[in-house]
PDB file of C-alpha atoms in Angstrom:
ATOM      1  CA  MET A 614     108.358 108.028 132.160  1.00 55.00           C
ATOM      2  CA  SER A 615     106.355 105.009 133.649  1.00 48.00           C
ATOM      3  CA  GLU A 616     103.637 106.194 135.965  1.00 50.00           C
ATOM      4  CA  GLY A 617     102.391 104.231 139.274  1.00 54.00           C
ATOM      5  CA  CYS A 618     104.902 101.539 141.221  1.00 81.00           C
ATOM      6  CA  GLU A 619     105.626  99.223 137.759  1.00 93.00           C
ATOM      7  CA  GLY A 620     108.119 100.085 134.962  1.00 97.00           C
ATOM      8  CA  SER A 621     108.020  99.801 131.448  1.00 98.00           C
ATOM      9  CA  LEU A 622     109.671  98.022 128.506  1.00 98.00           C
ATOM     10  CA  TYR A 623     110.417 100.817 125.826  1.00 98.00           C
ATOM     11  CA  VAL A 624     110.892  98.848 122.540  1.00 98.00           C
ATOM     12  CA  VAL A 625     113.336 101.263 120.849  1.00 98.00           C
ATOM     13  CA  ALA A 626     113.938 101.898 117.372  1.00 98.00           C
ATOM     14  CA  THR A 627     117.376 103.094 116.424  1.00 98.00           C
ATOM     15  CA  PRO A 628     119.627 104.235 113.442  1.00 97.00           C
ATOM     16  CA  ILE A 629     120.050 101.862 110.449  1.00 96.00           C
ATOM     17  CA  GLY A 630     123.209 104.280 109.106  1.00 94.00           C
ATOM     18  CA  ASN A 631     122.396 108.266 109.987  1.00 96.00           C
ATOM     19  CA  LEU A 632     122.665 108.929 113.536  1.00 95.00           C
ATOM     20  CA  GLU A 633     120.720 112.037 112.988  1.00 95.00           C
ATOM     21  CA  ASP A 634     117.697 109.483 112.340  1.00 96.00           C
ATOM     22  CA  LEU A 635     117.470 108.662 115.948  1.00 97.00           C
ATOM     23  CA  SER A 636     114.221 110.690 117.164  1.00 97.00           C
ATOM     24  CA  PRO A 637     114.811 112.989 120.116  1.00 97.00           C
ATOM     25  CA  ARG A 638     112.178 111.301 122.168  1.00 98.00           C
ATOM     26  CA  ALA A 639     114.069 107.824 121.596  1.00 98.00           C
ATOM     27  CA  ALA A 640     117.440 109.897 122.744  1.00 97.00           C
ATOM     28  CA  ARG A 641     115.549 110.958 125.565  1.00 98.00           C
ATOM     29  CA  LEU A 642     114.410 107.712 126.900  1.00 98.00           C
ATOM     30  CA  LEU A 643     117.510 105.998 126.076  1.00 98.00           C
ATOM     31  CA  GLY A 644     118.913 108.593 128.968  1.00 97.00           C
ATOM     32  CA  GLU A 645     115.975 108.200 131.522  1.00 98.00           C
ATOM     33  CA  VAL A 646     115.723 104.274 131.512  1.00 98.00           C
ATOM     34  CA  SER A 647     117.360 102.459 134.287  1.00 97.00           C
ATOM     35  CA  TRP A 648     119.134  99.922 132.049  1.00 96.00           C
ATOM     36  CA  VAL A 649     119.445  98.820 128.198  1.00 98.00           C
ATOM     37  CA  ALA A 650     118.678  95.640 126.728  1.00 98.00           C
ATOM     38  CA  ALA A 651     120.791  95.143 123.651  1.00 97.00           C
ATOM     39  CA  GLU A 652     121.289  92.767 120.832  1.00 95.00           C
ATOM     40  CA  ASP A 653     125.192  93.424 120.829  1.00 95.00           C
ATOM     41  CA  THR A 654     126.214  95.381 124.037  1.00 96.00           C
ATOM     42  CA  ARG A 655     129.677  96.493 122.051  1.00 95.00           C
ATOM     43  CA  HIS A 656     127.511  97.869 119.083  1.00 94.00           C
ATOM     44  CA  SER A 657     125.466  99.465 121.209  1.00 96.00           C
ATOM     45  CA  ALA A 658     127.859 100.899 123.603  1.00 96.00           C
ATOM     46  CA  ARG A 659     128.723 103.202 120.733  1.00 96.00           C
ATOM     47  CA  LEU A 660     125.612 104.275 120.170  1.00 96.00           C
ATOM     48  CA  LEU A 661     125.290 105.601 124.142  1.00 97.00           C
ATOM     49  CA  ARG A 662     128.396 107.365 123.978  1.00 96.00           C
ATOM     50  CA  HIS A 663     127.841 109.315 120.984  1.00 95.00           C
ATOM     51  CA  LEU A 664     124.626 110.284 122.815  1.00 96.00           C
ATOM     52  CA  GLY A 665     126.452 111.105 126.139  1.00 97.00           C
ATOM     53  CA  ILE A 666     124.345 108.330 127.747  1.00 97.00           C
ATOM     54  CA  ASP A 667     126.398 106.089 130.695  1.00 95.00           C
ATOM     55  CA  LYS A 668     123.745 103.266 131.400  1.00 95.00           C
ATOM     56  CA  PRO A 669     124.216  99.686 132.206  1.00 96.00           C
ATOM     57  CA  LEU A 670     124.074  97.500 129.090  1.00 97.00           C
ATOM     58  CA  VAL A 671     123.094  93.788 129.148  1.00 97.00           C
ATOM     59  CA  SER A 672     122.840  91.174 126.256  1.00 96.00           C
ATOM     60  CA  LEU A 673     119.911  90.201 124.964  1.00 96.00           C
ATOM     61  CA  HIS A 674     119.772  88.259 121.613  1.00 95.00           C
ATOM     62  CA  GLU A 675     118.504  85.195 119.602  1.00 92.00           C
ATOM     63  CA  HIS A 676     120.386  82.841 121.911  1.00 94.00           C
ATOM     64  CA  ASN A 677     119.793  84.110 125.473  1.00 95.00           C
ATOM     65  CA  GLU A 678     116.062  85.858 124.671  1.00 95.00           C
ATOM     66  CA  ALA A 679     114.003  83.158 126.584  1.00 95.00           C
ATOM     67  CA  SER A 680     116.057  83.669 129.768  1.00 95.00           C
ATOM     68  CA  ARG A 681     116.324  86.969 129.820  1.00 95.00           C
ATOM     69  CA  VAL A 682     112.338  87.183 130.489  1.00 96.00           C
ATOM     70  CA  THR A 683     112.666  86.533 134.080  1.00 96.00           C
ATOM     71  CA  ALA A 684     115.263  89.635 134.998  1.00 95.00           C
ATOM     72  CA  LEU A 685     113.193  91.628 132.736  1.00 97.00           C
ATOM     73  CA  ARG A 686     109.994  90.749 134.300  1.00 96.00           C
ATOM     74  CA  ASP A 687     111.515  91.518 137.933  1.00 96.00           C
ATOM     75  CA  ALA A 688     113.173  94.874 136.783  1.00 96.00           C
ATOM     76  CA  LEU A 689     109.819  96.002 135.474  1.00 97.00           C
ATOM     77  CA  ALA A 690     107.711  94.502 138.602  1.00 96.00           C
ATOM     78  CA  SER A 691     110.219  96.951 141.005  1.00 96.00           C
ATOM     79  CA  GLY A 692     109.475  99.940 138.953  1.00 97.00           C
ATOM     80  CA  GLN A 693     112.465 100.124 136.848  1.00 97.00           C
ATOM     81  CA  ASP A 694     112.000 101.221 132.966  1.00 98.00           C
ATOM     82  CA  VAL A 695     114.035  99.484 130.238  1.00 98.00           C
ATOM     83  CA  ALA A 696     115.098  99.983 126.692  1.00 98.00           C
ATOM     84  CA  LEU A 697     115.007  97.360 124.556  1.00 98.00           C
ATOM     85  CA  ILE A 698     117.409  98.114 121.408  1.00 98.00           C
ATOM     86  CA  SER A 699     118.207  96.028 118.254  1.00 96.00           C
ATOM     87  CA  ASP A 700     121.679  96.615 116.389  1.00 95.00           C
ATOM     88  CA  ALA A 701     120.195  98.701 114.047  1.00 95.00           C
ATOM     89  CA  GLY A 702     116.636  99.867 113.224  1.00 97.00           C
ATOM     90  CA  THR A 703     113.116  98.872 114.928  1.00 97.00           C
ATOM     91  CA  PRO A 704     113.400  95.865 117.111  1.00 97.00           C
ATOM     92  CA  LEU A 705     111.963  92.406 116.717  1.00 96.00           C
ATOM     93  CA  ILE A 706     111.658  93.084 112.729  1.00 96.00           C
ATOM     94  CA  SER A 707     114.161  90.365 111.694  1.00 94.00           C
ATOM     95  CA  ASP A 708     115.652  91.088 115.020  1.00 94.00           C
ATOM     96  CA  PRO A 709     115.193  89.578 118.665  1.00 95.00           C
ATOM     97  CA  GLY A 710     112.499  90.708 121.059  1.00 96.00           C
ATOM     98  CA  PHE A 711     109.540  88.863 119.914  1.00 97.00           C
ATOM     99  CA  VAL A 712     109.746  86.596 122.829  1.00 97.00           C
ATOM    100  CA  VAL A 713     110.245  88.959 125.419  1.00 97.00           C
ATOM    101  CA  VAL A 714     107.748  91.101 124.384  1.00 98.00           C
ATOM    102  CA  ARG A 715     105.114  88.601 123.940  1.00 97.00           C
ATOM    103  CA  GLU A 716     105.987  87.371 127.421  1.00 97.00           C
ATOM    104  CA  LEU A 717     105.847  90.599 129.343  1.00 97.00           C
ATOM    105  CA  ARG A 718     102.482  91.544 127.599  1.00 97.00           C
ATOM    106  CA  ALA A 719     101.012  88.319 128.912  1.00 97.00           C
ATOM    107  CA  SER A 720     102.409  88.767 132.374  1.00 95.00           C
ATOM    108  CA  GLY A 721     100.246  92.711 132.164  1.00 96.00           C
ATOM    109  CA  HIS A 722     103.742  94.866 132.153  1.00 97.00           C
ATOM    110  CA  ARG A 723     103.230  97.776 129.645  1.00 97.00           C
ATOM    111  CA  VAL A 724     105.199  97.683 126.510  1.00 98.00           C
ATOM    112  CA  ILE A 725     105.884 100.717 124.905  1.00 98.00           C
ATOM    113  CA  PRO A 726     106.958 101.447 121.431  1.00 98.00           C
ATOM    114  CA  ILE A 727     109.062 104.237 120.538  1.00 98.00           C
ATOM    115  CA  PRO A 728     108.965 103.934 116.595  1.00 98.00           C
ATOM    116  CA  GLY A 729     111.840 105.496 114.022  1.00 97.00           C
ATOM    117  CA  ALA A 730     113.793 103.974 111.570  1.00 97.00           C
ATOM    118  CA  CYS A 731     113.358 100.584 109.766  1.00 97.00           C
ATOM    119  CA  ALA A 732     115.193  99.397 106.636  1.00 97.00           C
ATOM    120  CA  LEU A 733     111.818  97.749 105.348  1.00 97.00           C
ATOM    121  CA  ILE A 734     109.710 100.897 105.465  1.00 97.00           C
ATOM    122  CA  ALA A 735     112.616 103.185 104.275  1.00 98.00           C
ATOM    123  CA  ALA A 736     113.284 100.795 101.059  1.00 98.00           C
ATOM    124  CA  LEU A 737     109.415 100.615 100.212  1.00 98.00           C
ATOM    125  CA  SER A 738     109.160 104.289 100.415  1.00 98.00           C
ATOM    126  CA  ALA A 739     111.510 104.934  97.655  1.00 98.00           C
ATOM    127  CA  ALA A 740     111.474 102.130  95.457  1.00 98.00           C
ATOM    128  CA  GLY A 741     108.594 102.826  93.306  1.00 97.00           C
ATOM    129  CA  LEU A 742     106.963  99.619  93.694  1.00 98.00           C
ATOM    130  CA  ALA A 743     103.092  99.515  95.055  1.00 97.00           C
ATOM    131  CA  THR A 744     103.352  99.801  98.869  1.00 97.00           C
ATOM    132  CA  ASP A 745      99.281  99.307  99.432  1.00 96.00           C
ATOM    133  CA  ARG A 746     100.146  95.630 100.218  1.00 96.00           C
ATOM    134  CA  PHE A 747     103.558  94.112 100.726  1.00 98.00           C
ATOM    135  CA  LEU A 748     104.548  90.808 102.185  1.00 98.00           C
ATOM    136  CA  PHE A 749     107.868  91.304 104.428  1.00 98.00           C
ATOM    137  CA  GLU A 750     109.397  87.568 104.117  1.00 97.00           C
ATOM    138  CA  GLY A 751     112.587  88.707 106.646  1.00 96.00           C
ATOM    139  CA  PHE A 752     115.870  87.008 105.458  1.00 97.00           C
ATOM    140  CA  LEU A 753     115.551  84.273 103.229  1.00 97.00           C
ATOM    141  CA  PRO A 754     117.036  80.591 104.106  1.00 96.00           C
ATOM    142  CA  ALA A 755     120.523  80.259 103.728  1.00 95.00           C
ATOM    143  CA  LYS A 756     120.491  77.089 101.816  1.00 96.00           C
ATOM    144  CA  GLY A 757     119.459  77.210  98.414  1.00 94.00           C
ATOM    145  CA  GLY A 758     117.089  74.659  98.054  1.00 94.00           C
ATOM    146  CA  ALA A 759     114.833  75.945 101.144  1.00 95.00           C
ATOM    147  CA  ARG A 760     115.866  79.892  99.582  1.00 96.00           C
ATOM    148  CA  ARG A 761     113.845  78.595  96.108  1.00 94.00           C
ATOM    149  CA  GLN A 762     111.135  76.816  97.937  1.00 94.00           C
ATOM    150  CA  ARG A 763     110.177  80.155  99.600  1.00 94.00           C
ATOM    151  CA  LEU A 764     110.784  82.006  96.736  1.00 94.00           C
ATOM    152  CA  THR A 765     108.364  79.557  94.537  1.00 93.00           C
ATOM    153  CA  ALA A 766     105.769  79.938  97.389  1.00 91.00           C
ATOM    154  CA  ALA A 767     105.477  83.944  96.556  1.00 93.00           C
ATOM    155  CA  LEU A 768     105.352  83.689  92.833  1.00 90.00           C
ATOM    156  CA  GLU A 769     101.657  84.088  92.259  1.00 86.00           C
ATOM    157  CA  ARG A 770     101.542  86.798  95.297  1.00 92.00           C
ATOM    158  CA  GLU A 771     100.118  89.901  93.935  1.00 93.00           C
ATOM    159  CA  GLU A 772     101.824  92.245  97.093  1.00 97.00           C
ATOM    160  CA  THR A 773     105.252  93.278  96.750  1.00 98.00           C
ATOM    161  CA  LEU A 774     107.357  91.184  97.978  1.00 98.00           C
ATOM    162  CA  VAL A 775     110.350  92.197 100.301  1.00 98.00           C
ATOM    163  CA  TYR A 776     113.520  90.364 101.689  1.00 98.00           C
ATOM    164  CA  TYR A 777     116.339  90.908 103.542  1.00 98.00           C
ATOM    165  CA  GLU A 778     119.622  89.971 102.358  1.00 98.00           C
ATOM    166  CA  SER A 779     123.147  89.812 103.418  1.00 96.00           C
ATOM    167  CA  PRO A 780     126.165  90.730 101.253  1.00 96.00           C
ATOM    168  CA  HIS A 781     127.421  87.257 101.323  1.00 96.00           C
ATOM    169  CA  ARG A 782     124.206  85.788  99.757  1.00 97.00           C
ATOM    170  CA  ILE A 783     123.282  88.482  97.672  1.00 97.00           C
ATOM    171  CA  GLN A 784     124.304  87.304  94.103  1.00 97.00           C
ATOM    172  CA  ALA A 785     123.258  83.673  95.203  1.00 97.00           C
ATOM    173  CA  THR A 786     119.666  84.818  96.008  1.00 98.00           C
ATOM    174  CA  LEU A 787     119.052  87.367  93.091  1.00 97.00           C
ATOM    175  CA  GLN A 788     120.183  84.358  90.790  1.00 96.00           C
ATOM    176  CA  ASP A 789     117.415  82.466  92.256  1.00 96.00           C
ATOM    177  CA  ILE A 790     115.355  85.608  91.800  1.00 96.00           C
ATOM    178  CA  ALA A 791     116.348  85.554  88.225  1.00 95.00           C
ATOM    179  CA  THR A 792     115.559  81.807  87.576  1.00 94.00           C
ATOM    180  CA  LEU A 793     111.722  82.018  89.216  1.00 94.00           C
ATOM    181  CA  PHE A 794     110.500  85.278  88.674  1.00 94.00           C
ATOM    182  CA  GLY A 795     112.074  85.796  85.095  1.00 93.00           C
ATOM    183  CA  SER A 796     111.891  89.646  83.854  1.00 94.00           C
ATOM    184  CA  ARG A 797     109.363  90.661  87.051  1.00 95.00           C
ATOM    185  CA  ARG A 798     111.083  94.163  88.280  1.00 98.00           C
ATOM    186  CA  VAL A 799     113.015  94.107  90.954  1.00 98.00           C
ATOM    187  CA  VAL A 800     114.289  97.076  93.614  1.00 98.00           C
ATOM    188  CA  LEU A 801     117.670  96.627  95.347  1.00 98.00           C
ATOM    189  CA  ALA A 802     118.105  99.227  98.156  1.00 98.00           C
ATOM    190  CA  ARG A 803     121.680  98.990  99.632  1.00 97.00           C
ATOM    191  CA  GLU A 804     123.478 100.763 102.730  1.00 96.00           C
ATOM    192  CA  LEU A 805     120.531 102.702 103.689  1.00 97.00           C
ATOM    193  CA  THR A 806     120.570 105.986 105.168  1.00 97.00           C
ATOM    194  CA  LYS A 807     124.330 105.866 105.025  1.00 95.00           C
ATOM    195  CA  THR A 808     127.176 107.417 102.792  1.00 94.00           C
ATOM    196  CA  PHE A 809     126.833 104.694  99.799  1.00 94.00           C
ATOM    197  CA  GLU A 810     123.328 104.149  99.859  1.00 97.00           C
ATOM    198  CA  THR A 811     121.821 102.906  96.287  1.00 97.00           C
ATOM    199  CA  PHE A 812     118.964 101.782  94.682  1.00 98.00           C
ATOM    200  CA  LEU A 813     119.222  99.551  91.725  1.00 97.00           C
ATOM    201  CA  ASP A 814     116.303  99.132  89.499  1.00 97.00           C
ATOM    202  CA  ALA A 815     115.954  96.376  87.347  1.00 98.00           C
ATOM    203  CA  ASP A 816     115.443  92.570  86.609  1.00 97.00           C
ATOM    204  CA  ALA A 817     117.376  90.125  88.726  1.00 97.00           C
ATOM    205  CA  GLU A 818     119.434  89.198  85.870  1.00 97.00           C
ATOM    206  CA  THR A 819     120.388  92.565  84.966  1.00 97.00           C
ATOM    207  CA  LEU A 820     121.061  93.206  88.662  1.00 97.00           C
ATOM    208  CA  LEU A 821     123.572  90.549  88.827  1.00 97.00           C
ATOM    209  CA  THR A 822     125.724  91.946  85.659  1.00 97.00           C
ATOM    210  CA  ARG A 823     125.436  95.029  87.372  1.00 96.00           C
ATOM    211  CA  MET A 824     126.951  93.351  90.579  1.00 96.00           C
ATOM    212  CA  ARG A 825     129.642  91.400  88.418  1.00 95.00           C
ATOM    213  CA  GLU A 826     130.567  94.770  86.796  1.00 96.00           C
ATOM    214  CA  ASP A 827     130.788  96.596  89.756  1.00 95.00           C
ATOM    215  CA  PRO A 828     131.943  94.559  92.800  1.00 94.00           C
ATOM    216  CA  ASN A 829     131.126  97.408  95.261  1.00 94.00           C
ATOM    217  CA  GLN A 830     127.550  96.940  94.205  1.00 95.00           C
ATOM    218  CA  ALA A 831     127.458  93.733  96.398  1.00 95.00           C
ATOM    219  CA  ARG A 832     128.762  95.155  99.620  1.00 93.00           C
ATOM    220  CA  GLY A 833     126.232  96.428 102.543  1.00 93.00           C
ATOM    221  CA  GLU A 834     123.118  95.206 103.609  1.00 94.00           C
ATOM    222  CA  PHE A 835     120.290  95.033 101.095  1.00 98.00           C
ATOM    223  CA  VAL A 836     116.371  95.433 100.971  1.00 98.00           C
ATOM    224  CA  ILE A 837     115.354  93.211  97.914  1.00 98.00           C
ATOM    225  CA  MET A 838     112.162  94.255  96.550  1.00 98.00           C
ATOM    226  CA  VAL A 839     109.864  92.269  93.927  1.00 98.00           C
ATOM    227  CA  ALA A 840     107.008  93.350  91.783  1.00 97.00           C
ATOM    228  CA  GLY A 841     104.087  91.575  92.643  1.00 96.00           C
ATOM    229  CA  ALA A 842     102.701  89.150  90.139  1.00 91.00           C
ATOM    230  CA  GLU A 843      99.916  90.598  87.533  1.00 86.00           C
ATOM    231  CA  PRO A 844      96.339  89.965  88.807  1.00 78.00           C
ATOM    232  CA  ARG A 845      94.685  87.258  87.721  1.00 62.00           C
ATOM    233  CA  ASP A 846      91.349  87.958  85.755  1.00 55.00           C
ATOM    234  CA  ASP A 847      88.334  85.763  86.985  1.00 51.00           C
ATOM    235  CA  GLU A 848      88.463  83.730  84.124  1.00 54.00           C
ATOM    236  CA  THR A 849      91.720  82.577  84.167  1.00 56.00           C
ATOM    237  CA  GLN A 850      91.796  82.280  88.260  1.00 57.00           C
ATOM    238  CA  ALA A 851      88.519  79.745  87.543  1.00 64.00           C
ATOM    239  CA  SER A 852      90.296  77.823  85.433  1.00 75.00           C
ATOM    240  CA  ALA A 853      93.237  77.048  87.759  1.00 77.00           C
ATOM    241  CA  GLU A 854      91.108  76.680  90.658  1.00 82.00           C
ATOM    242  CA  GLY A 855      88.725  74.090  88.252  1.00 85.00           C
ATOM    243  CA  GLU A 856      92.057  72.372  86.981  1.00 86.00           C
ATOM    244  CA  ALA A 857      92.946  71.922  90.293  1.00 86.00           C
ATOM    245  CA  TRP A 858      89.844  70.318  91.488  1.00 84.00           C
ATOM    246  CA  LEU A 859      89.644  68.110  88.516  1.00 87.00           C
ATOM    247  CA  ALA A 860      93.197  67.178  89.293  1.00 87.00           C
ATOM    248  CA  ALA A 861      92.245  66.268  92.655  1.00 86.00           C
ATOM    249  CA  MET A 862      89.273  64.449  91.999  1.00 88.00           C
ATOM    250  CA  LEU A 863      90.971  62.174  88.887  1.00 88.00           C
ATOM    251  CA  ALA A 864      93.526  61.408  91.432  1.00 86.00           C
ATOM    252  CA  GLU A 865      91.046  59.859  93.611  1.00 84.00           C
ATOM    253  CA  GLY A 866      89.666  57.390  90.805  1.00 88.00           C
ATOM    254  CA  VAL A 867      86.718  59.843  89.995  1.00 90.00           C
ATOM    255  CA  GLY A 868      85.721  59.669  86.484  1.00 91.00           C
ATOM    256  CA  VAL A 869      86.135  62.361  83.812  1.00 90.00           C
ATOM    257  CA  LYS A 870      82.396  62.826  83.501  1.00 91.00           C
ATOM    258  CA  ALA A 871      81.756  62.944  87.152  1.00 90.00           C
ATOM    259  CA  ALA A 872      84.451  65.243  87.617  1.00 88.00           C
ATOM    260  CA  ALA A 873      83.490  67.652  85.159  1.00 89.00           C
ATOM    261  CA  THR A 874      79.556  67.928  86.350  1.00 88.00           C
ATOM    262  CA  VAL A 875      81.056  68.509  90.166  1.00 87.00           C
ATOM    263  CA  VAL A 876      83.466  71.596  88.785  1.00 87.00           C
ATOM    264  CA  ALA A 877      80.525  73.062  86.515  1.00 85.00           C
ATOM    265  CA  SER A 878      78.220  72.868  89.280  1.00 80.00           C
ATOM    266  CA  ARG A 879      80.725  74.956  91.755  1.00 78.00           C
ATOM    267  CA  LEU A 880      82.193  77.284  89.555  1.00 78.00           C
ATOM    268  CA  GLY A 881      80.154  77.625  86.627  1.00 77.00           C
ATOM    269  CA  GLY A 882      80.789  77.579  82.796  1.00 78.00           C
ATOM    270  CA  ARG A 883      80.062  74.672  80.705  1.00 81.00           C
ATOM    271  CA  LYS A 884      80.149  71.094  81.493  1.00 84.00           C
ATOM    272  CA  LYS A 885      81.641  70.641  78.131  1.00 87.00           C
ATOM    273  CA  TYR A 886      84.541  72.695  78.733  1.00 86.00           C
ATOM    274  CA  TRP A 887      85.220  71.144  81.984  1.00 88.00           C
ATOM    275  CA  TYR A 888      85.085  67.672  80.395  1.00 90.00           C
ATOM    276  CA  GLN A 889      87.605  68.466  77.697  1.00 89.00           C
ATOM    277  CA  CYS A 890      89.780  70.197  80.612  1.00 89.00           C
ATOM    278  CA  ALA A 891      89.501  66.886  82.657  1.00 89.00           C
ATOM    279  CA  GLN A 892      90.087  64.348  79.749  1.00 90.00           C
ATOM    280  CA  ALA A 893      93.357  65.895  78.734  1.00 88.00           C
ATOM    281  CA  LEU A 894      94.588  65.959  82.532  1.00 87.00           C
ATOM    282  CA  LYS A 895      93.718  62.457  82.593  1.00 84.00           C
ATOM    283  CA  ASP A 896      95.552  61.900  79.088  1.00 86.00           C
ATOM    284  CA  GLY A 897      98.304  63.576  80.259  1.00 77.00           C
ATOM    285  CA  ASP A 898      98.984  61.575  83.171  1.00 66.00           C
ATOM    286  CA  ALA A 899      98.331  58.109  80.933  1.00 47.00           C
TER     287      ALA A 899
END
């Protein structure tokens, strides 16, 4: 526990399904802190009862997080240790806690992570997709237009893409992925560490068909992982970048010849090639 006069905030990871995944360190600290800040006190009370722990619980969720900062700061200043937990997994990962951690650290208080279960990492570790680089986007927007806009922005990303999704929107999200990403490989992790844990591996359209044939596959909480885009070779990359520059200059009224000269000097290649590209762009806009 804390040394000295001031207390510490412990950011404690809790199980995402299987209660055996709670670390002994986490269980010990939950029993030693003065009180627990929890996303849903009723949900967390069940976990504490399972552990035989009787501690005061205070709610800390997205709607009241900012207002809890003062009480937490005062508690730590008075020497109390506090545990921050979410409903499942590691706090702050698509869960509340960022505001509290930011403000307490800014005030000079100790914030100590107690690592453990995290759906994002658990899913990636067993998906068979590249894990050296990945982009975690959390939950996608609920509205279709905003969701498709977010997905479109990641189309050319070469990292594995990771999203959380609820059972209420999983089919709509997969339909958007099918439309935008086509045959790109998708791994869907469902009900991680629970009795009906499932990994489905195919393109999004195939996964949708599977759900329509077996509605049980649309139940539970999901981690969606999409294979990254294939790397573009240097020539393709230069061509795309050059065309973007040409288009921008043409839109500003720069002549075809002048635009081609600028791009050739910046990216190399034959000026004749860039001239032909610029002319094609101009003709296409005509």
